[in-house]
Amino acid sequence: MSDTSSPQRWLNAEQVSARYERWLNAEQVAARYGCGRVTVYRMVKRGQIPAPVQFSGRMSRWDVIGLNAADEKRNA
C-alpha cells in the first residue's frame, strides 16, 4: 500500500544540482574573490564575509546565499 501524501524520497537532477551549488569550499570562495585561501579567512575575521558552516571536523563550506547577501551589503 503506498501513501500518496508522503514526502518525496528522491531528488530530481535540478534539486541535486541546486543543493551542491549552494555550498562553496575555501578554494572556490578564494576564486570568487580573486584572492588566496588565507585571505578568505582574514575576510571572515574582518566581518567582510560570513563564517563558514562546519559540517564535520575537517569540512566547512560557505553558503552562497550568505556570500551574496554580504556582497550586496558591501556594494550598497
CSV table of N, CA and C in Angstrom, one decimal:
chain,number,residue,atom,x,y,z
A,1,MET,N,0.8,-1.2,0.0
A,1,MET,CA,0.0,0.0,0.0
A,1,MET,C,0.9,1.2,0.0
A,2,SER,N,0.7,2.2,-0.9
A,2,SER,CA,1.5,3.4,-1.0
A,2,SER,C,0.7,4.6,-0.5
A,3,ASP,N,1.4,5.4,0.2
A,3,ASP,CA,0.8,6.6,0.7
A,3,ASP,C,1.2,7.8,-0.2
A,4,THR,N,0.2,8.4,-0.9
A,4,THR,CA,0.5,9.5,-1.8
A,4,THR,C,0.8,10.8,-1.2
A,5,SER,N,0.5,10.9,0.2
A,5,SER,CA,0.8,12.1,0.9
A,5,SER,C,2.2,12.2,1.5
A,6,SER,N,3.0,11.1,1.3
A,6,SER,CA,4.3,11.1,1.9
A,6,SER,C,5.2,12.0,1.1
A,7,PRO,N,6.3,12.5,1.8
A,7,PRO,CA,7.2,13.4,1.1
A,7,PRO,C,8.0,12.7,0.1
A,8,GLN,N,8.5,13.4,-0.9
A,8,GLN,CA,9.2,12.9,-2.0
A,8,GLN,C,10.6,12.3,-1.5
A,9,ARG,N,10.9,11.1,-1.8
A,9,ARG,CA,12.1,10.5,-1.4
A,9,ARG,C,13.3,10.8,-2.2
A,10,TRP,N,13.1,10.9,-3.5
A,10,TRP,CA,14.2,11.1,-4.4
A,10,TRP,C,14.2,12.5,-5.0
A,11,LEU,N,15.4,13.0,-5.2
A,11,LEU,CA,15.6,14.4,-5.8
A,11,LEU,C,15.8,14.3,-7.3
A,12,ASN,N,15.2,15.2,-8.0
A,12,ASN,CA,15.5,15.3,-9.4
A,12,ASN,C,16.8,16.0,-9.7
A,13,ALA,N,17.3,15.9,-10.9
A,13,ALA,CA,18.7,16.5,-11.2
A,13,ALA,C,18.8,17.9,-10.9
A,14,GLU,N,17.7,18.7,-11.1
A,14,GLU,CA,17.8,20.1,-10.7
A,14,GLU,C,17.9,20.4,-9.2
A,15,GLN,N,17.2,19.6,-8.4
A,15,GLN,CA,17.3,19.7,-7.0
A,15,GLN,C,18.7,19.3,-6.5
A,16,VAL,N,19.2,18.3,-7.0
A,16,VAL,CA,20.6,17.9,-6.6
A,16,VAL,C,21.6,18.9,-7.0
A,17,SER,N,21.5,19.5,-8.2
A,17,SER,CA,22.4,20.5,-8.6
A,17,SER,C,22.3,21.7,-7.7
A,18,ALA,N,21.1,22.1,-7.4
A,18,ALA,CA,20.9,23.3,-6.5
A,18,ALA,C,21.5,23.1,-5.1
A,19,ARG,N,21.4,21.9,-4.6
A,19,ARG,CA,22.0,21.6,-3.3
A,19,ARG,C,23.5,21.7,-3.3
A,20,TYR,N,24.1,21.2,-4.3
A,20,TYR,CA,25.6,21.3,-4.4
A,20,TYR,C,26.1,22.6,-4.8
A,21,GLU,N,25.4,23.4,-5.5
A,21,GLU,CA,25.8,24.7,-5.9
A,21,GLU,C,25.7,25.7,-4.8
A,22,ARG,N,25.0,25.4,-3.8
A,22,ARG,CA,24.7,26.3,-2.7
A,22,ARG,C,25.9,26.5,-1.8
A,23,TRP,N,26.8,25.5,-1.7
A,23,TRP,CA,27.9,25.5,-0.8
A,23,TRP,C,29.2,25.5,-1.5
A,24,LEU,N,30.1,26.4,-1.1
A,24,LEU,CA,31.5,26.6,-1.7
A,24,LEU,C,32.5,26.2,-0.6
A,25,ASN,N,33.6,25.6,-1.1
A,25,ASN,CA,34.7,25.4,-0.2
A,25,ASN,C,35.7,26.6,-0.3
A,26,ALA,N,36.7,26.6,0.5
A,26,ALA,CA,37.6,27.7,0.7
A,26,ALA,C,38.3,28.1,-0.7
A,27,GLU,N,38.6,27.1,-1.5
A,27,GLU,CA,39.3,27.4,-2.8
A,27,GLU,C,38.3,28.1,-3.7
A,28,GLN,N,37.0,27.6,-3.7
A,28,GLN,CA,36.0,28.2,-4.5
A,28,GLN,C,35.7,29.7,-4.1
A,29,VAL,N,35.7,29.9,-2.8
A,29,VAL,CA,35.4,31.3,-2.3
A,29,VAL,C,36.6,32.2,-2.7
A,30,ALA,N,37.8,31.6,-2.6
A,30,ALA,CA,39.0,32.4,-3.0
A,30,ALA,C,39.0,32.7,-4.4
A,31,ALA,N,38.6,31.8,-5.3
A,31,ALA,CA,38.4,32.1,-6.7
A,31,ALA,C,37.4,33.1,-7.0
A,32,ARG,N,36.3,33.1,-6.2
A,32,ARG,CA,35.2,34.0,-6.4
A,32,ARG,C,35.7,35.5,-6.2
A,33,TYR,N,36.5,35.6,-5.1
A,33,TYR,CA,37.0,37.0,-4.8
A,33,TYR,C,38.4,37.3,-5.3
A,34,GLY,N,39.0,36.4,-6.0
A,34,GLY,CA,40.3,36.6,-6.7
A,34,GLY,C,41.4,36.8,-5.6
A,35,CYS,N,41.4,35.9,-4.6
A,35,CYS,CA,42.4,36.0,-3.6
A,35,CYS,C,42.8,34.6,-3.2
A,36,GLY,N,43.7,34.5,-2.2
A,36,GLY,CA,44.1,33.2,-1.7
A,36,GLY,C,43.2,32.7,-0.5
A,37,ARG,N,43.4,31.4,-0.2
A,37,ARG,CA,42.6,30.8,0.9
A,37,ARG,C,42.8,31.5,2.2
A,38,VAL,N,44.0,31.9,2.5
A,38,VAL,CA,44.3,32.6,3.8
A,38,VAL,C,43.5,33.9,3.9
A,39,THR,N,43.5,34.6,2.7
A,39,THR,CA,42.8,35.9,2.7
A,39,THR,C,41.3,35.7,2.9
A,40,VAL,N,40.7,34.6,2.5
A,40,VAL,CA,39.3,34.3,2.7
A,40,VAL,C,39.0,34.3,4.2
A,41,TYR,N,39.9,33.6,5.0
A,41,TYR,CA,39.7,33.5,6.4
A,41,TYR,C,40.0,34.9,7.1
A,42,ARG,N,40.8,35.7,6.5
A,42,ARG,CA,41.0,37.1,7.0
A,42,ARG,C,39.8,37.9,6.8
A,43,MET,N,39.1,37.7,5.6
A,43,MET,CA,37.9,38.4,5.3
A,43,MET,C,36.8,38.0,6.4
A,44,VAL,N,36.8,36.8,6.8
A,44,VAL,CA,35.8,36.3,7.8
A,44,VAL,C,36.1,37.0,9.1
A,45,LYS,N,37.4,37.1,9.5
A,45,LYS,CA,37.8,37.7,10.7
A,45,LYS,C,37.4,39.2,10.8
A,46,ARG,N,37.6,39.9,9.6
A,46,ARG,CA,37.2,41.3,9.5
A,46,ARG,C,35.7,41.5,9.4
A,47,GLY,N,34.9,40.5,9.2
A,47,GLY,CA,33.5,40.6,9.1
A,47,GLY,C,33.0,41.0,7.7
A,48,GLN,N,33.9,40.8,6.7
A,48,GLN,CA,33.5,41.1,5.3
A,48,GLN,C,32.7,40.1,4.7
A,49,ILE,N,32.8,38.8,5.1
A,49,ILE,CA,32.0,37.7,4.6
A,49,ILE,C,31.6,36.9,5.9
A,50,PRO,N,30.5,36.1,5.8
A,50,PRO,CA,30.1,35.3,6.9
A,50,PRO,C,31.1,34.1,7.1
A,51,ALA,N,31.1,33.6,8.3
A,51,ALA,CA,31.9,32.4,8.6
A,51,ALA,C,31.4,31.2,7.9
A,52,PRO,N,32.2,30.2,7.7
A,52,PRO,CA,31.7,29.0,7.0
A,52,PRO,C,30.9,28.2,8.0
A,53,VAL,N,30.1,27.3,7.5
A,53,VAL,CA,29.4,26.3,8.3
A,53,VAL,C,30.2,25.1,8.4
A,54,GLN,N,30.4,24.6,9.6
A,54,GLN,CA,31.2,23.4,9.9
A,54,GLN,C,30.4,22.2,9.8
A,55,PHE,N,30.6,21.4,8.8
A,55,PHE,CA,29.8,20.1,8.6
A,55,PHE,C,30.5,19.0,9.4
A,56,SER,N,31.8,19.0,9.5
A,56,SER,CA,32.5,17.9,10.3
A,56,SER,C,33.8,18.5,10.7
A,57,GLY,N,34.6,17.7,11.4
A,57,GLY,CA,35.8,18.2,11.9
A,57,GLY,C,36.7,18.9,10.9
A,58,ARG,N,36.8,18.4,9.7
A,58,ARG,CA,37.7,19.0,8.7
A,58,ARG,C,36.9,19.5,7.5
A,59,MET,N,35.6,19.6,7.5
A,59,MET,CA,34.9,20.1,6.3
A,59,MET,C,34.0,21.3,6.7
A,60,SER,N,34.3,22.4,6.1
A,60,SER,CA,33.5,23.6,6.3
A,60,SER,C,33.2,24.1,4.9
A,61,ARG,N,32.0,24.8,4.8
A,61,ARG,CA,31.6,25.3,3.5
A,61,ARG,C,30.9,26.7,3.7
A,62,TRP,N,31.0,27.5,2.7
A,62,TRP,CA,30.3,28.8,2.8
A,62,TRP,C,29.0,28.7,2.0
A,63,ASP,N,28.0,29.3,2.5
A,63,ASP,CA,26.7,29.4,1.9
A,63,ASP,C,26.7,30.5,0.9
A,64,VAL,N,26.4,30.2,-0.4
A,64,VAL,CA,26.4,31.1,-1.4
A,64,VAL,C,25.4,32.3,-1.2
A,65,ILE,N,24.3,31.9,-0.6
A,65,ILE,CA,23.2,32.9,-0.3
A,65,ILE,C,23.8,33.9,0.7
A,66,GLY,N,24.5,33.5,1.7
A,66,GLY,CA,25.2,34.4,2.7
A,66,GLY,C,26.2,35.3,2.0
A,67,LEU,N,27.0,34.7,1.2
A,67,LEU,CA,28.0,35.4,0.4
A,67,LEU,C,27.4,36.5,-0.4
A,68,ASN,N,26.3,36.1,-1.1
A,68,ASN,CA,25.6,37.1,-2.0
A,68,ASN,C,25.1,38.3,-1.2
A,69,ALA,N,24.5,38.0,0.0
A,69,ALA,CA,24.0,39.0,0.9
A,69,ALA,C,25.1,39.9,1.4
A,70,ALA,N,26.3,39.4,1.7
A,70,ALA,CA,27.4,40.2,2.2
A,70,ALA,C,27.9,41.1,1.1
A,71,ASP,N,27.9,40.5,-0.2
A,71,ASP,CA,28.3,41.3,-1.3
A,71,ASP,C,27.4,42.5,-1.6
A,72,GLU,N,26.1,42.2,-1.5
A,72,GLU,CA,25.1,43.3,-1.7
A,72,GLU,C,25.2,44.4,-0.6
A,73,LYS,N,25.4,43.9,0.6
A,73,LYS,CA,25.6,44.9,1.7
A,73,LYS,C,26.8,45.8,1.5
A,74,ARG,N,27.9,45.1,1.1
A,74,ARG,CA,29.1,45.9,0.9
A,74,ARG,C,29.1,46.8,-0.3
A,75,ASN,N,28.3,46.4,-1.3
A,75,ASN,CA,28.2,47.3,-2.5
A,75,ASN,C,27.1,48.3,-2.5
A,76,ALA,N,26.3,48.3,-1.4
A,76,ALA,CA,25.2,49.2,-1.3
A,76,ALA,C,25.6,50.6,-0.9
